Coordinates of C-alpha atoms in Angstrom, one line a residue:
X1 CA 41.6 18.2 -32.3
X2 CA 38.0 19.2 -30.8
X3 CA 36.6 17.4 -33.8
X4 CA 38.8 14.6 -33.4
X5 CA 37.5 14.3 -29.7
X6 CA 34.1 15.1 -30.3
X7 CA 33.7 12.1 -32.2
X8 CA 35.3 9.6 -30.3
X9 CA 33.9 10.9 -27.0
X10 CA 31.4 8.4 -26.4
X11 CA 33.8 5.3 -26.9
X12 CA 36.5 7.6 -24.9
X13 CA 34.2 8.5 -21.7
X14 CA 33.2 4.3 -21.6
X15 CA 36.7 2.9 -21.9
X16 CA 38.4 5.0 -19.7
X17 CA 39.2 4.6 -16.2
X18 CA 37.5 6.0 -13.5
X19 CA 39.2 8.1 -10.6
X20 CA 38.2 9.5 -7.6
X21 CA 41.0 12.4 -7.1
X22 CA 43.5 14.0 -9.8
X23 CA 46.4 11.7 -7.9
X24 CA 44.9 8.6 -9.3
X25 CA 45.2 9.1 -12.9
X26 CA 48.9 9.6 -12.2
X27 CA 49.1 6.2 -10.0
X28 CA 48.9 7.4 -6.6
X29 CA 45.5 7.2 -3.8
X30 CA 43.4 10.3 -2.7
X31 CA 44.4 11.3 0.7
X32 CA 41.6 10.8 3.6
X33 CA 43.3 13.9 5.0
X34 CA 43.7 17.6 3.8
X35 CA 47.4 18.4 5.4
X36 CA 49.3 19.7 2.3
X37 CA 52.8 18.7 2.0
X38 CA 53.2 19.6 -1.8
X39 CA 52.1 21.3 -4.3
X40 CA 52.3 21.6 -8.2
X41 CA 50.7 22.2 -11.4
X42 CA 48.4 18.2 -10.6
X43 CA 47.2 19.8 -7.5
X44 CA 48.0 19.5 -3.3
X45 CA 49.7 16.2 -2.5
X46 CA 49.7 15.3 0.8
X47 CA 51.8 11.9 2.3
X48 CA 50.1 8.6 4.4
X49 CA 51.3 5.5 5.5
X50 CA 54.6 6.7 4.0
X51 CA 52.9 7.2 0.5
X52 CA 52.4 10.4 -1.5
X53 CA 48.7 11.1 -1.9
X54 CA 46.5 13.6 -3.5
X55 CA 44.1 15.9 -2.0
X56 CA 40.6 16.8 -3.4
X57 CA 39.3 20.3 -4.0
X58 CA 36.5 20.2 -1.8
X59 CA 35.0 23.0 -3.1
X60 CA 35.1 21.2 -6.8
X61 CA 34.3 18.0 -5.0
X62 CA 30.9 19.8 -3.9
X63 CA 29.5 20.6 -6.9
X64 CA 30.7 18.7 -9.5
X65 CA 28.4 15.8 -11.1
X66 CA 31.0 14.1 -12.7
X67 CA 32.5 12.2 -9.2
X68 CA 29.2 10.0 -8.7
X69 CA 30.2 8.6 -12.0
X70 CA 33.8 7.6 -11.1
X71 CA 35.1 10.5 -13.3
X72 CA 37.5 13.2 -11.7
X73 CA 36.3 17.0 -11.8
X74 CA 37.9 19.6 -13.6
X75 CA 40.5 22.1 -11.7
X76 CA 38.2 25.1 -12.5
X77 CA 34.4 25.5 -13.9
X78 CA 35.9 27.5 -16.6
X79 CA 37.6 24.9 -17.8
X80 CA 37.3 25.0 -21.3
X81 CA 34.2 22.6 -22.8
X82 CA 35.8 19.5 -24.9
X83 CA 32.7 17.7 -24.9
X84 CA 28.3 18.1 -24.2
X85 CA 26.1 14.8 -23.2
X86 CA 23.4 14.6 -21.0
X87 CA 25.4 14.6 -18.0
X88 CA 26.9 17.7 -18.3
X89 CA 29.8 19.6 -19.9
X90 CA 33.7 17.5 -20.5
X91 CA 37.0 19.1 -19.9
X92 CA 40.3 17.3 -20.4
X93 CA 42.9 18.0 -18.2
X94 CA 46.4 15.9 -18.0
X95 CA 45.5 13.8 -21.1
X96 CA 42.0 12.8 -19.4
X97 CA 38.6 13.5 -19.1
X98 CA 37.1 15.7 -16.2
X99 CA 33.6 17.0 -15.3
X100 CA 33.1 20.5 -15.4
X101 CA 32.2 22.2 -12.1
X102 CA 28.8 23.5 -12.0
X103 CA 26.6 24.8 -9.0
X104 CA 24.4 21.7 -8.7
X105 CA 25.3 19.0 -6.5
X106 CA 25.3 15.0 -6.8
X107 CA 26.0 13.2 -10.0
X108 CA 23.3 12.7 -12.9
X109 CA 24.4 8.8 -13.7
X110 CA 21.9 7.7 -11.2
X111 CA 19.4 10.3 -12.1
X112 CA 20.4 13.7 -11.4
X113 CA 18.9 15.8 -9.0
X114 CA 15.7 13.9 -8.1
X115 CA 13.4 15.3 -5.3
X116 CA 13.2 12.2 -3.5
X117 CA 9.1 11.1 -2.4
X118 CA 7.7 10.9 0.6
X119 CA 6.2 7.5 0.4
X120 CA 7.6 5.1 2.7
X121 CA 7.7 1.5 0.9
X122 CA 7.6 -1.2 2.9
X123 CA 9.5 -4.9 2.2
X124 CA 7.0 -7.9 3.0
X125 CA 8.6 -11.1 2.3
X126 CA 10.8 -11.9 -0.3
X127 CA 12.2 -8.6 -1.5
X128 CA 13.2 -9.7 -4.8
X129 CA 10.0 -10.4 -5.8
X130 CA 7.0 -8.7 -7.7
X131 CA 9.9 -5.8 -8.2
X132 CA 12.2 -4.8 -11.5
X133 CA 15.6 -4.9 -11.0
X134 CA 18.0 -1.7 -10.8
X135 CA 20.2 -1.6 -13.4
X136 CA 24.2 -0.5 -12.5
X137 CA 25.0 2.3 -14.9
X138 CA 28.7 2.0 -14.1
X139 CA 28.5 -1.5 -14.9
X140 CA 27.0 -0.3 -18.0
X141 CA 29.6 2.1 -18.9
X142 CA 32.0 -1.4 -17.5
X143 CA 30.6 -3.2 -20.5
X144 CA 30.8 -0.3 -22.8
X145 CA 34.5 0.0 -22.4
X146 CA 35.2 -3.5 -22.9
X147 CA 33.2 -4.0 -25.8
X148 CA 35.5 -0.9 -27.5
X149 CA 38.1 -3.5 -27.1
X150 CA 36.1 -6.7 -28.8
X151 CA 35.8 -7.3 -32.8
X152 CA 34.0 -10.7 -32.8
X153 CA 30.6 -9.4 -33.3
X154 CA 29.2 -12.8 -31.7
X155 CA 31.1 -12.1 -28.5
X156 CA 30.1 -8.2 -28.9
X157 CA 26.2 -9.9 -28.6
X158 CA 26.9 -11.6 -25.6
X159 CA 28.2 -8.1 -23.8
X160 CA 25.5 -6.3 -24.5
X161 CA 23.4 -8.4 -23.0
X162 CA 25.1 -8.5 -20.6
X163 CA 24.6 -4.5 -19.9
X164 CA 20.2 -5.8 -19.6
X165 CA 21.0 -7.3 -16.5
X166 CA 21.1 -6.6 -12.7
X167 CA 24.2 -6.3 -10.4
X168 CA 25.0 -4.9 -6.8
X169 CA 26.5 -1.9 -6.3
X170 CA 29.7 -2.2 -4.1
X171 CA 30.0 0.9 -1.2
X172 CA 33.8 -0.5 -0.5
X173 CA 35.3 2.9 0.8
X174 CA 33.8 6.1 2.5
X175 CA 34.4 8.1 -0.7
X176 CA 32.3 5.4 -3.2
X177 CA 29.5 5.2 -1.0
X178 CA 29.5 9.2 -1.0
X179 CA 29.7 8.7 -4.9
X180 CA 27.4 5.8 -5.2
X181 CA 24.9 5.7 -2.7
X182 CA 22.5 8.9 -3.4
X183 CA 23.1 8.6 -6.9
X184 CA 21.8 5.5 -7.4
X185 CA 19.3 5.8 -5.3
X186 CA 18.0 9.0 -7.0
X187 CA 18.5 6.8 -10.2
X188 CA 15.8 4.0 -8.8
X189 CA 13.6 6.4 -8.5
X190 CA 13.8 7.7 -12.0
X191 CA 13.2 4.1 -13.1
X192 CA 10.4 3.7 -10.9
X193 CA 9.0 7.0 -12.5
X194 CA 9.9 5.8 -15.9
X195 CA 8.2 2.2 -15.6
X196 CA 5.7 2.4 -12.9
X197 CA 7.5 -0.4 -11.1
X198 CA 8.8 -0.8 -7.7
X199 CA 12.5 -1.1 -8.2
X200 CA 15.1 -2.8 -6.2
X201 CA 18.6 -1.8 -5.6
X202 CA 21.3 -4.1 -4.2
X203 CA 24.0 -2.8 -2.4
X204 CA 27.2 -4.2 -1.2
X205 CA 28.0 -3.1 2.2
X206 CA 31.9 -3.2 2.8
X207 CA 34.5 -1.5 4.8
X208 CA 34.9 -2.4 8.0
X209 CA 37.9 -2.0 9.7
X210 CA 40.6 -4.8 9.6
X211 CA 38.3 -6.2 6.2
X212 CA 39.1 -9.3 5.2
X213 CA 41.7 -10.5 7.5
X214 CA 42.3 -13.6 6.1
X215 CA 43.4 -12.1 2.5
X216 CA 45.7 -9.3 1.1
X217 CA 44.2 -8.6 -2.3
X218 CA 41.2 -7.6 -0.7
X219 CA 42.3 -5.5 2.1
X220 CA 40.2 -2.4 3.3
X221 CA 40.9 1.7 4.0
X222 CA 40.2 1.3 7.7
X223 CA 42.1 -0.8 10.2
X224 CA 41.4 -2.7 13.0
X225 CA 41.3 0.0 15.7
X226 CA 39.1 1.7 18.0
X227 CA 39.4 5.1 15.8
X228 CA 38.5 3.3 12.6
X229 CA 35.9 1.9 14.2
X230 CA 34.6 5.5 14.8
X231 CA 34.8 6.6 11.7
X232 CA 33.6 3.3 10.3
X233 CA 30.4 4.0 12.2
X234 CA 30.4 8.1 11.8
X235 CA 31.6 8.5 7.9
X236 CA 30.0 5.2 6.3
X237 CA 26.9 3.5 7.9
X238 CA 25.4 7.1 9.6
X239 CA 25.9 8.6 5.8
X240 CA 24.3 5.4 4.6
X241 CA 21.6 5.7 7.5
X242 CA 20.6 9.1 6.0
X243 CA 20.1 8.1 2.7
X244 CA 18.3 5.2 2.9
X245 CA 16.1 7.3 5.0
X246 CA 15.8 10.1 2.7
X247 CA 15.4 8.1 -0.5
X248 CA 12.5 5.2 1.3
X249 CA 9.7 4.8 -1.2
X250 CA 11.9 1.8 -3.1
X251 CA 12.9 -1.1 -1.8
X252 CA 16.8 -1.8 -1.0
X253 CA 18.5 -4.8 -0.5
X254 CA 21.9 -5.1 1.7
X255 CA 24.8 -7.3 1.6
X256 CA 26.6 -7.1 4.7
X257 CA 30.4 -7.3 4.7
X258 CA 31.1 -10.5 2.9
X259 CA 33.8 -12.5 4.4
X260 CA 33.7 -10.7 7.9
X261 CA 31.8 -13.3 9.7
X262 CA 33.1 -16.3 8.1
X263 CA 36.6 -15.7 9.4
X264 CA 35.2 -15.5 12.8
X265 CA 34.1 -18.8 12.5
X266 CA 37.4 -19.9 11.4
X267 CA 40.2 -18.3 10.9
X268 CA 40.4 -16.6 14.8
X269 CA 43.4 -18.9 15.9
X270 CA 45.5 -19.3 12.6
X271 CA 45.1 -16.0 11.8
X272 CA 46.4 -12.8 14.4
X273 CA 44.7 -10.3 11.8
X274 CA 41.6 -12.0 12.2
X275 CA 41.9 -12.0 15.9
X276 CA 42.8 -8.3 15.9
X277 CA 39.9 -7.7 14.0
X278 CA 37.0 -9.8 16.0
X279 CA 36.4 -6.9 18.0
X280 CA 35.4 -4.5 15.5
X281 CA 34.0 -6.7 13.4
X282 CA 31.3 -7.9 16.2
X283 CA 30.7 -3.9 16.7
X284 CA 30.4 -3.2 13.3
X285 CA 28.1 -5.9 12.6
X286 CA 25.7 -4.7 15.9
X287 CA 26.0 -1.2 15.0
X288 CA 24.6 -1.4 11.4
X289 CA 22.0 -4.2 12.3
X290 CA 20.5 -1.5 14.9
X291 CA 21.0 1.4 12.6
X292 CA 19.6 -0.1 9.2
X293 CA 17.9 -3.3 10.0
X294 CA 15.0 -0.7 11.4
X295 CA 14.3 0.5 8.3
X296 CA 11.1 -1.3 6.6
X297 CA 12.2 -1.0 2.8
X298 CA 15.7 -2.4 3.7
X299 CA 16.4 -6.1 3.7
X300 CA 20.1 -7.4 5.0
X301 CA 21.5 -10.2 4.1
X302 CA 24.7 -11.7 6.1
X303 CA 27.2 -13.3 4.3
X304 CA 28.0 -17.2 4.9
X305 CA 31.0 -17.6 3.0
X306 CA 30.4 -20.4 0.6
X307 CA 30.6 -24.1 0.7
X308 CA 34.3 -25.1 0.8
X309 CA 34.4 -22.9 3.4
X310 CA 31.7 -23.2 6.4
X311 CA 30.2 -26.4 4.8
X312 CA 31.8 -28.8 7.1
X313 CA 29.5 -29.8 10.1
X314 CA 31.4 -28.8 12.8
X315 CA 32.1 -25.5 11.1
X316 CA 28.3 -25.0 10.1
X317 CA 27.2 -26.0 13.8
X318 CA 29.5 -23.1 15.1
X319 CA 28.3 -20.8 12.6
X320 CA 25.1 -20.8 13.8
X321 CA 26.2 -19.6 17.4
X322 CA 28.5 -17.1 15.8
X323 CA 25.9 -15.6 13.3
X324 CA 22.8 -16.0 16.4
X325 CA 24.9 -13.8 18.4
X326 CA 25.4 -11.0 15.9
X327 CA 21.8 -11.1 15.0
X328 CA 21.0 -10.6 18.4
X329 CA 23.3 -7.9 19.4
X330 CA 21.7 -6.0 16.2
X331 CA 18.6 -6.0 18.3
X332 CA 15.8 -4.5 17.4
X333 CA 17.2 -4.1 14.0
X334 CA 16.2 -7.1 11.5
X335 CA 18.0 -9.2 9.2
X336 CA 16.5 -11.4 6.3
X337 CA 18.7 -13.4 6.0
X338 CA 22.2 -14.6 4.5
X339 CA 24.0 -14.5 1.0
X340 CA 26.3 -17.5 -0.2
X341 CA 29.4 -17.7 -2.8
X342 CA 30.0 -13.8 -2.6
X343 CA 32.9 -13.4 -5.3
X344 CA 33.3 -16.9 -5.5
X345 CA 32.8 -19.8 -8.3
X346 CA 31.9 -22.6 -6.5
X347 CA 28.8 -24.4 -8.7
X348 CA 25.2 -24.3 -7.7
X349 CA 24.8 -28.5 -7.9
X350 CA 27.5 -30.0 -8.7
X351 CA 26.5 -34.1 -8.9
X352 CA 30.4 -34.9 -9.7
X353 CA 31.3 -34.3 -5.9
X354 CA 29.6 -36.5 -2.8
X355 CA 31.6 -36.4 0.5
X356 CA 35.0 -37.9 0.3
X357 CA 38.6 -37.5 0.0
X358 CA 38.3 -35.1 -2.9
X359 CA 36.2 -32.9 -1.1
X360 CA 38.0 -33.4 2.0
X361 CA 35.0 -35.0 3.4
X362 CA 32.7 -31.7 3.2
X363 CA 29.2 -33.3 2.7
X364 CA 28.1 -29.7 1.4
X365 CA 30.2 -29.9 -2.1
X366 CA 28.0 -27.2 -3.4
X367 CA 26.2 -24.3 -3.2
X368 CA 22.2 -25.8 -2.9
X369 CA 23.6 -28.8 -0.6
X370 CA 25.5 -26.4 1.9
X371 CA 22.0 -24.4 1.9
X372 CA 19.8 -26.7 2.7
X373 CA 22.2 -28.6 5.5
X374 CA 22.9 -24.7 7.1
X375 CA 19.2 -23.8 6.7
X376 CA 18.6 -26.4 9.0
X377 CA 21.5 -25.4 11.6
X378 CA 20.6 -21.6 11.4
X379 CA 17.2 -22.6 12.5
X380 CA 18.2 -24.9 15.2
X381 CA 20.5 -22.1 16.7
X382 CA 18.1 -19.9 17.1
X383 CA 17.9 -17.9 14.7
X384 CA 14.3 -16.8 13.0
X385 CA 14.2 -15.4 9.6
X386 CA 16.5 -18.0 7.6
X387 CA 16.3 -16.8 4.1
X388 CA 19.2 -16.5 1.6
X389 CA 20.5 -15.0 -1.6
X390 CA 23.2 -16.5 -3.8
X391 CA 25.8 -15.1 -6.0
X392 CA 25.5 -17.0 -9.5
X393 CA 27.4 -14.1 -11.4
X394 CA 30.7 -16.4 -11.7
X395 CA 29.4 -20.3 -11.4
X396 CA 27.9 -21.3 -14.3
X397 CA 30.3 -23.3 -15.4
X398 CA 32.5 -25.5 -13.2
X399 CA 36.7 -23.6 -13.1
X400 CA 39.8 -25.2 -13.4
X401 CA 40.2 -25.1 -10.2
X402 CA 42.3 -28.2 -8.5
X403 CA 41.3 -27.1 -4.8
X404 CA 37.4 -25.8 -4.0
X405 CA 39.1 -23.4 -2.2
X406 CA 40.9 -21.4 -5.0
X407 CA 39.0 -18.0 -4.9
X408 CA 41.3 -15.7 -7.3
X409 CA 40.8 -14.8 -11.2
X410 CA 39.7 -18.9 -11.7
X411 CA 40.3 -20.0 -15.3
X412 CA 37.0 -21.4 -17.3
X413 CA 34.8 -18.9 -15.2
X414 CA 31.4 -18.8 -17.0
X415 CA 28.5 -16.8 -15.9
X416 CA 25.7 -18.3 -14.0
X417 CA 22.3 -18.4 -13.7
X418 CA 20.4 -15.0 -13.9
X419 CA 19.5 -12.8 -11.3
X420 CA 15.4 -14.0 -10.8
X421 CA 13.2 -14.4 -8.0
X422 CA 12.5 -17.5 -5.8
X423 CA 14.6 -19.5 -8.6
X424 CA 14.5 -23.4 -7.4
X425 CA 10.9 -24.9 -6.4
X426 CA 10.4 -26.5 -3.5
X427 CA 13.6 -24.2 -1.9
X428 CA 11.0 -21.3 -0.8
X429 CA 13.9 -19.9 1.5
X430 CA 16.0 -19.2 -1.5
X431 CA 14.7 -15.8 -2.3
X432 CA 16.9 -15.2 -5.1
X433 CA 20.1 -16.0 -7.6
X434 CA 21.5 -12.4 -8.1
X435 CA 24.8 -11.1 -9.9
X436 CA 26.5 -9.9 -6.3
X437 CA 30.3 -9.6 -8.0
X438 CA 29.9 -8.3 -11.3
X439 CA 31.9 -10.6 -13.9
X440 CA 34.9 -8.6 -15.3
X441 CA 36.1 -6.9 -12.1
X442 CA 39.6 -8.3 -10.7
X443 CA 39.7 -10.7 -7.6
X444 CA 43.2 -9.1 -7.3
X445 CA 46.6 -8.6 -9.1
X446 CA 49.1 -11.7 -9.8
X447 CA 52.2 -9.2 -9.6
X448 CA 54.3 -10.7 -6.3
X449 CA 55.8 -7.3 -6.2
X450 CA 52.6 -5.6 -5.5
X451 CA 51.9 -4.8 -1.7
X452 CA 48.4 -6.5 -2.0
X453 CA 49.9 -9.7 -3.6
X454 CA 47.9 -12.6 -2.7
X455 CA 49.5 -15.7 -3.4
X456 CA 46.0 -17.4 -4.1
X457 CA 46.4 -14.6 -6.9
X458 CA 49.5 -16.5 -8.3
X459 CA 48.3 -20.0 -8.6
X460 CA 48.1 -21.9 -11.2
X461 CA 44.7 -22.1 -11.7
X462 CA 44.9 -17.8 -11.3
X463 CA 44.3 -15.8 -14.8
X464 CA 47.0 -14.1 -15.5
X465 CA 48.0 -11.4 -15.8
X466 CA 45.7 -10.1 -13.1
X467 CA 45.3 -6.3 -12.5
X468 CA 44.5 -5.1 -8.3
X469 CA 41.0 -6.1 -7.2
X470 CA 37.8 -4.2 -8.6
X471 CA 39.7 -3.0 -11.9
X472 CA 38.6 -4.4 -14.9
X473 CA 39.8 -7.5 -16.1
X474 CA 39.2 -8.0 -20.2
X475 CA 40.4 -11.5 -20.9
X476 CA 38.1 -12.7 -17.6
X477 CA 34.8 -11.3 -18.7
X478 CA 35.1 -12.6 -21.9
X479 CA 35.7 -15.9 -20.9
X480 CA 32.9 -15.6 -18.9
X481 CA 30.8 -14.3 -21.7
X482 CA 32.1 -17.2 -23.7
X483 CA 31.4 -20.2 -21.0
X484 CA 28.1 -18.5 -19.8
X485 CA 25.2 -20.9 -18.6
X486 CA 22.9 -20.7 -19.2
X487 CA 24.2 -19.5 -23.0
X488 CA 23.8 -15.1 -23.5

């Protein structure tokens, strides 16, 4: 059996899934508590929002390696040793891998322990340029498990190249940012080390409360209430604060809370979850601006939403009061600018569409219009540094999609243009195309029984079947593999 294990580990640790607490191998949450209700031989269960949940062994929590890479730690650091890599010693416990406890703290997939350096790296202009790009080593290990599952070599190619490129890292609840952040960090600098390069890190900043109040597949930990809001501001962007200050001499890039904003703009009277959230998302949004936008190696970028969305006139004209005002409130923090088609497949140029009754009379049909016409409204509200990044992970190739709108699992996704520096010529605010939603992770499940069922999720232009938002999705990434373009 250990020999049977020891060869197969590598394939094993890649394809399997990742899990924060023992309860979610079994197919329940971690609790955000520590009030035991239950225990047995798993662990301590505890119960929320009328749900069994597990509770984390804080102590194990503490010092073992293995949570920064999505991996659950063993019950006891005697566990017995299945497995040796670089990262440390492998237990399996209930069927599944488990890191084995040891006295150091932090994980080692973003570079171990890494004394951070003193310099202090400061962003002048475009941030994506003159840097390398960080490269996601759970993406990596993403890739991995999905290639375990290919056997056409040709499309096996096109993965691993895949795995070469640049995506952001998503901090979308209190415990991932404690897994991700540091890590990662600590992992930049070992490339910097390694290469002698400045290297950039994108981050997806993401959980305020009441997030994304216009959708359910997408729906946050915290809600929209003034204790959320404290712990939204104490738990996640003070922890964040801390890092970023610890770990300064790279450059970091931040995208703020896609789809927040853009629902303030218009989805406040059709939607009471939206209105119940426009509070907290106007003091999130100032609270983080002050606290990070300080910091002279971080560079924030807003989210806009995309062009079926806020490309309409009237909609782009009150976006720029609405997005002025949160700048300003962030005050004397900084922001760079804004990101466009977060998580969403609408086509750089797309010369098929002009304004009309197809397009519902949008005169932004795609992604370079609706940047150039909001460019110019941004600046007239007010507003001084104007400079955007957009998603091309999932555009490069026109969906199925009957209705620009359709956000969810699109069929005939392709990935799009590379992640690259000022990428357009004569578009000098464009600072980059970057891979914001890595290609393969769910927009959310297409089960109607599920409670975050979205019935954008069950359309007919939806892949399915879908599995909940941020698992992995096979038959998606390779489509998008397939239809990339430019070609992998």
């Amino acid at each position: 059996m250990k020999a049977t294990i020891a060869l197969t580990a590598a394939a094993a640790l890649a394809a399997k899934a990742s899990a924060a607490c023992f309860a979610e191998r079994l197919g329940y949450p971690c609790c955000s508590g520590n009030e035991v209700v239950y225990t047995d031989n798993d662990g301590k269960w505890g119960v929320e929002n009328g749900n069994w949940c597990g509770i984390a062994d804080a102590s194990a929590q503490a010092t073992c390696w293995s949570l920064s890479q999505g991996y659950p730690c063993c019950s006891s650091s005697n566990a017995e040793v299945w497995y040796t890599d670089a990262s440390g010693k492998w237990g399996v416990e209930n069927g599944d891998w488990c890191g084995i406890p040891t006295g150091s703290t932090g994980g080692s997939t973003g570079g171990g322990n890494v004394t951070p350096s003193n310099e202090q790296y400061t962003i002048s202009g475009n941030p994506f340029k003159g840097v390398e790009f960080y490269i996601n080593p759970y993406y990596v290990e993403e890739v991995d498990g999905a290639i375990a599952q290919m056997s056409d070599s040709s499309l096996i190619a096109k993965a691993e190249k895949m795995k070469t490129y640049s995506n952001a890292i998503w901090l979308d609840t209190i415990k991932n940012m404690q897994s991700w952040l540091e890590s990662n960090l600590q992992g930049a600098q070992t490339q910097h080390q390694s290469s002698g390069k400045d290297i950039l890190t994108v981050f997806v900043v993401y959980d305020l409360p009441g997030r994304d109040c216009h959708a359910l597949a997408s729906n946050g930990e915290l809600l929209a209430n003034d204790g959320d809001l404290a712990r939204y501001k104490s738990e996640y962007i003070d922890v964040i604060e801390g890092h970023l200050k610890t770990y300064k001499s790279q450059p970091v890039v931040l995208i703020v809370e896609p789809d927040s904003l853009a629902n303030l703009v218009t989805n406040l009277e059709s939607t009471p979850a939206c209105a119940d959230s426009e509070k907290y998302y106007l003091e999130g949004h100032a609270y983080l601006i002050k606290k990070l936008g300080v910091l002279p190696h971080v560079a924030m970028y807003l989210d806009i939403g995309h062009a079926f969305w806020l490309g309409w006139d009237d909609n782009r004209e009150k976006a720029g009061k609405v997005y002025a005002k949160v700048i300003s409130s962030g005050a004397p923090g900084n922001v760079r600018g804004f990101t466009d088609n977060v998580s969403n497949y609408t086509p750089w140029e797309d010369p098929t569409l002009s304004r009309g009754p197809d397009t519902e009379w949008n005169p932004c049909p795609d992604e370079k219009r609706y940047l150039e016409a909001i460019s110019k409204d941004f600046k007239s509200a007010g507003i001084k540094s104007v400079y955007f990044v957009s998603d091309s992970s999932r555009n490069g190739k026109k969906v199925d999609r009957k209705h620009p709108g359709e956000w969810c699992n699109q069929t005939g996704v392709g990935v799009g243009a590379r992640p690259q520096a000022s990428p357009v010529s004569g578009m000098d605010y464009l600072d980059a195309f970057y891979w914001i939603k890595p290609l393969g992770e769910s927009d959310g499940t297409s089960d109607e029984s599920a409670a975050r069922f979205d019935g954008y999720c069950g359309h007919e232009t939806a892949m399915k079947p879908a599995p909940e938002a941020g698992q992995w999705f096979q038959k998606h990434f390779e489509q998008g593999i397939k239809n990339a373009n430019p070609p992998l």
